Each structure stands twice: as structure tokens, then as C-alpha cells.
Amino acid sequence: MATNLWSDSKARNKVLTNAALTAVGGSLLGATAAIITRKPVKSWAFNTGANFGIFGLTFFSLRHSLMTIQREKNVPLDLKDGVTRDVDELYSSILAGAAAGGVFAAMTRGQSAMLSGATTFGLLCGVGQFAYTKVYRYRQQLILEARNTAPIDVEAEQTVVENKPIMERVIDYLTEVEWSPLKKLSNDEYREILKEKLVVLDTELADLDRMIAESEAKSREILGQNAA
């Protein structure tokens, strides 16, 4: 049985978060366009952000519902969601993009623009989903090659990734690509760094003890001279 999106807090929060990010992206795009064309920045940023937010909320809500329906079809066939995940996501993104794009175009430009809007947004969302899937699979392959391990459970691995906060997912990605200055340390590497820091700290403490001893010796010498 399909779950109600708005009664499922996890799914609801994910949809709302994605819609909010879409709205923010739209606002930034609108502000940039306003600056380039010398238009009122605030109004353009607000209007573009609102339009993107409405589209994002509609798109991600429909996409979630379509994904749920597709996953339910796997149950009678005794298939894991990971087996059909790529196709299901592509199919759901295209249909959700077409539906949301058609409605959005009809609202903003009239009913005559519904077909062109559905076609355009369906293609854009499909291409975007296809590109995301390719990049994600390539990233998985890099991880497998780096770890030199047997193939992992794709469904379980992606579920773990999706449950992580967005910033943590971004940081994880940045620590795994070659061009990033960030690096995820192993326990052994971390211990080696701590050892090096301890050596430096011991050296600095020894220098400090020596300086204190020299200072005390000079103080005693000065006091002795004054007493004499």
C-alpha cells in the first residue's frame, strides 16, 4: 500500500528540503539575471525563487509518489528496490517533470503552453536524472576500486547515503574526489598525526623548561650580586 507523503515525516522532510533548495537556487538565478540585465534584484529574486519553489514542491512530491508506485511493483516479483532503482528514478523524474512543467507552464503562460512546458521540463528532468545517476555510479565505482573490495549492496549503501544530512554527504564526496584538498583519514593515519604532534609538543615543552631554568639561574645570579 502506498504511503501518504505528508504522513511520512522522513519523506515529507526530504521533499520539503529539496523544494527549499530549488527555491534558493531559483532566487540566486533570479538575482544574477537581474544584476546582468539591470533589473530590480529583490523582486526578481523573490519571484524566481517562488516559481522555482512551487515547481520543486510539485516535482518532488509527484516523483516520490511515482517512485513509491514503482517500488510496490517489485514486491510480487520479489525484487529489491536497488535492482530497478535507476530505471524507476529516470521514469519517475521524467513523468514528474512533465506533469509539473505542464501545470507550471499553463499557470504562467496559458493552456496553450502546457504541451511545450511538459515536453521541455520532462526532457530536462530526465536528462538531469540520467546525469546524476551516471555520476553517482561512477562515484561508487571509484569507492570500490579504492577499497579493493567485493561489490557492495547498492540499495543498502544508497539508503545509508540518503539518510545522511546534506552537508555530511557533501563533505563525504569532497573527501573522495582527487581534486579536493579534503581527505578522510584512517585510524592509523590519525594516530600517526597525533604521534607527530606529541613529538613536537614534547620538544616545545623541553625548550620551555630549559628557558625557565635559564631564567631562574639568571634571577638567582642577579639576586646574589645585589646581596653582595
Coordinates of C-alpha atoms in Angstrom, one line a residue:
M1 CA 0.0 0.0 0.0
A2 CA 1.3 3.4 -0.9
T3 CA 2.3 5.6 2.0
N4 CA 0.9 9.1 2.3
L5 CA 3.7 11.5 1.6
W6 CA 2.5 14.1 4.2
S7 CA 2.1 11.5 6.9
D8 CA 5.6 10.1 6.4
S9 CA 7.8 12.6 8.2
K10 CA 11.0 11.3 6.6
A11 CA 9.7 11.6 3.0
R12 CA 7.9 14.9 3.8
N13 CA 11.1 16.5 5.1
K14 CA 13.1 15.2 2.1
V15 CA 10.6 16.7 -0.3
L16 CA 10.4 20.0 1.5
T17 CA 14.2 20.2 1.8
N18 CA 14.6 19.6 -1.9
A19 CA 11.9 22.1 -2.7
A20 CA 13.5 24.7 -0.5
L21 CA 16.9 24.1 -2.1
T22 CA 15.2 24.5 -5.5
A23 CA 13.7 27.8 -4.4
V24 CA 17.0 29.1 -3.1
G25 CA 18.7 28.1 -6.4
G26 CA 15.9 30.0 -8.2
S27 CA 16.4 33.1 -6.1
L28 CA 20.1 33.1 -6.8
L29 CA 19.5 32.6 -10.5
G30 CA 16.9 35.4 -10.5
A31 CA 19.2 37.8 -8.6
T32 CA 22.1 37.0 -11.0
A33 CA 19.8 37.6 -14.0
A34 CA 18.6 40.9 -12.5
I35 CA 22.1 42.1 -11.9
I36 CA 23.1 41.3 -15.5
T37 CA 20.0 42.9 -17.1
R38 CA 19.9 45.8 -14.5
K39 CA 16.5 44.9 -13.2
P40 CA 15.2 45.2 -9.6
V41 CA 17.2 42.5 -7.8
K42 CA 14.8 41.9 -4.8
S43 CA 11.7 41.4 -6.9
W44 CA 13.4 39.2 -9.5
A45 CA 15.0 37.1 -6.8
F46 CA 11.7 36.7 -4.9
N47 CA 9.6 35.9 -8.0
T48 CA 12.1 33.5 -9.5
G49 CA 12.6 31.8 -6.1
A50 CA 8.8 31.5 -5.6
N51 CA 8.3 30.0 -9.1
F52 CA 11.2 27.5 -8.6
G53 CA 9.9 26.6 -5.2
I54 CA 6.4 25.9 -6.5
F55 CA 7.8 23.8 -9.3
G56 CA 10.2 22.0 -7.0
L57 CA 7.5 21.1 -4.5
T58 CA 5.2 19.8 -7.2
F59 CA 8.0 17.9 -8.9
F60 CA 9.5 16.2 -5.8
S61 CA 6.0 15.3 -4.5
L62 CA 5.0 13.7 -7.7
R63 CA 8.4 12.0 -8.1
H64 CA 8.1 10.5 -4.6
S65 CA 4.6 9.2 -5.3
L66 CA 5.7 7.7 -8.6
M67 CA 8.8 6.1 -7.0
T68 CA 6.6 4.5 -4.4
I69 CA 4.3 3.0 -7.0
Q70 CA 7.3 1.6 -8.9
R71 CA 8.7 0.1 -5.8
E72 CA 5.4 -1.6 -5.0
K73 CA 5.6 -3.4 -8.3
N74 CA 8.8 -5.1 -7.2
V75 CA 7.1 -6.8 -4.3
P76 CA 5.2 -9.5 -6.3
L77 CA 8.4 -10.2 -8.3
D78 CA 10.5 -10.5 -5.1
L79 CA 12.9 -7.9 -6.4
K80 CA 15.0 -5.5 -4.3
D81 CA 14.4 -1.8 -5.0
G82 CA 18.1 -1.5 -5.9
V83 CA 17.6 -3.7 -8.9
T84 CA 15.3 -1.3 -10.7
R85 CA 16.3 1.9 -8.9
D86 CA 18.0 3.6 -11.9
V87 CA 15.1 2.9 -14.3
D88 CA 12.5 3.8 -11.7
E89 CA 14.2 7.1 -10.8
L90 CA 14.5 8.0 -14.5
Y91 CA 10.9 7.1 -15.3
S92 CA 9.6 8.9 -12.2
S93 CA 11.7 12.0 -12.9
I94 CA 10.5 12.3 -16.5
L95 CA 6.9 11.9 -15.6
A96 CA 7.0 14.2 -12.6
G97 CA 8.9 16.8 -14.6
A98 CA 6.5 16.6 -17.5
A99 CA 3.5 16.9 -15.2
A100 CA 4.9 19.7 -13.1
G101 CA 6.2 21.5 -16.1
G102 CA 2.9 21.3 -17.9
V103 CA 1.0 22.7 -15.0
F104 CA 3.5 25.4 -14.3
A105 CA 3.5 26.5 -18.0
A106 CA -0.3 26.5 -18.1
M107 CA -0.4 28.7 -14.9
T108 CA 2.2 31.2 -16.1
R109 CA 1.7 31.3 -19.9
G110 CA -1.8 29.8 -20.5
Q111 CA -3.2 26.4 -21.5
S112 CA -1.6 26.6 -25.0
A113 CA 1.8 26.3 -23.4
M114 CA 1.0 23.2 -21.4
L115 CA 2.3 20.7 -24.0
S116 CA 5.5 22.5 -24.7
G117 CA 6.1 23.0 -21.0
A118 CA 5.5 19.3 -20.3
T119 CA 7.9 18.3 -23.1
T120 CA 10.6 20.7 -22.1
F121 CA 10.6 20.0 -18.4
G122 CA 10.2 16.3 -18.9
L123 CA 13.3 16.2 -21.0
L124 CA 15.2 18.5 -18.6
C125 CA 14.3 16.4 -15.6
G126 CA 15.1 13.2 -17.5
V127 CA 18.5 14.4 -18.6
G128 CA 19.2 15.7 -15.1
Q129 CA 18.3 12.4 -13.5
F130 CA 20.3 10.4 -16.1
A131 CA 23.4 12.6 -15.5
Y132 CA 23.0 12.3 -11.7
T133 CA 22.7 8.5 -11.9
K134 CA 25.9 8.3 -14.1
V135 CA 27.9 10.5 -11.7
Y136 CA 26.6 8.5 -8.7
R137 CA 27.5 5.1 -10.2
Y138 CA 30.9 6.5 -11.3
R139 CA 31.5 7.6 -7.7
Q140 CA 30.5 4.2 -6.4
Q141 CA 33.0 2.6 -8.8
L142 CA 35.8 4.8 -7.6
I143 CA 35.0 3.9 -4.0
L144 CA 35.0 0.2 -4.8
E145 CA 38.3 0.5 -6.6
A146 CA 39.9 2.5 -3.8
R147 CA 38.7 0.0 -1.2
N148 CA 39.5 -3.0 -3.4
T149 CA 36.5 -4.9 -2.0
A150 CA 33.7 -7.1 -3.4
P151 CA 30.7 -5.3 -4.8
I152 CA 28.5 -3.7 -2.1
D153 CA 24.8 -3.8 -1.7
V154 CA 23.8 -0.8 -3.8
E155 CA 20.4 -0.5 -2.2
A156 CA 21.7 -0.5 1.3
E157 CA 24.6 1.8 0.5
Q158 CA 22.4 4.3 -1.1
T159 CA 19.9 4.2 1.7
V160 CA 22.7 5.0 4.2
V161 CA 23.8 7.9 2.0
E162 CA 20.3 9.3 1.6
N163 CA 19.8 9.2 5.4
K164 CA 22.8 11.4 6.0
P165 CA 22.4 15.2 6.3
I166 CA 23.1 17.1 3.1
M167 CA 26.3 18.8 4.4
E168 CA 27.7 15.4 5.6
R169 CA 27.0 14.0 2.1
V170 CA 28.8 16.9 0.5
I171 CA 31.8 16.5 2.9
D172 CA 32.0 12.8 2.2
Y173 CA 32.0 13.4 -1.5
L174 CA 34.7 16.1 -1.2
T175 CA 36.9 13.7 0.7
E176 CA 36.8 11.1 -2.0
V177 CA 37.5 13.0 -5.2
E178 CA 41.1 13.5 -6.3
W179 CA 40.9 17.3 -6.9
S180 CA 39.6 18.1 -3.4
P181 CA 42.1 19.3 -0.7
L182 CA 40.0 17.4 1.9
K183 CA 41.0 13.9 2.9
K184 CA 39.3 11.4 5.1
L185 CA 41.9 9.9 7.5
S186 CA 42.1 6.3 8.5
N187 CA 42.6 5.4 12.2
D188 CA 46.3 4.6 11.6
E189 CA 46.8 7.9 9.7
Y190 CA 45.1 9.8 12.5
R191 CA 47.3 8.1 15.2
E192 CA 50.5 8.9 13.2
I193 CA 49.5 12.6 13.1
L194 CA 48.8 12.5 16.8
K195 CA 52.3 11.0 17.4
E196 CA 53.9 13.7 15.3
K197 CA 52.1 16.4 17.2
L198 CA 53.1 14.8 20.5
V199 CA 56.8 14.8 19.5
V200 CA 56.5 18.5 18.5
L201 CA 54.8 19.2 21.8
D202 CA 57.4 17.3 23.8
T203 CA 60.2 19.3 22.1
E204 CA 58.4 22.6 22.8
L205 CA 57.9 21.7 26.4
A206 CA 61.6 20.8 26.7
D207 CA 62.6 24.1 25.2
L208 CA 60.2 25.9 27.6
D209 CA 61.7 24.0 30.6
R210 CA 65.2 25.0 29.5
M211 CA 64.2 28.6 29.1
I212 CA 62.6 28.6 32.6
A213 CA 65.7 27.1 34.1
E214 CA 68.0 29.6 32.4
S215 CA 65.7 32.4 33.6
E216 CA 65.7 31.2 37.2
A217 CA 69.5 30.8 37.1
K218 CA 69.9 34.4 35.9
S219 CA 67.5 35.6 38.5
R220 CA 69.5 33.9 41.3
E221 CA 72.7 35.3 39.9
I222 CA 71.3 38.8 39.9
L223 CA 69.9 38.4 43.4
G224 CA 73.3 37.1 44.6
Q225 CA 75.1 40.1 43.1
N226 CA 72.7 42.5 44.7
A227 CA 73.1 40.8 48.1
A228 CA 76.9 41.2 47.8

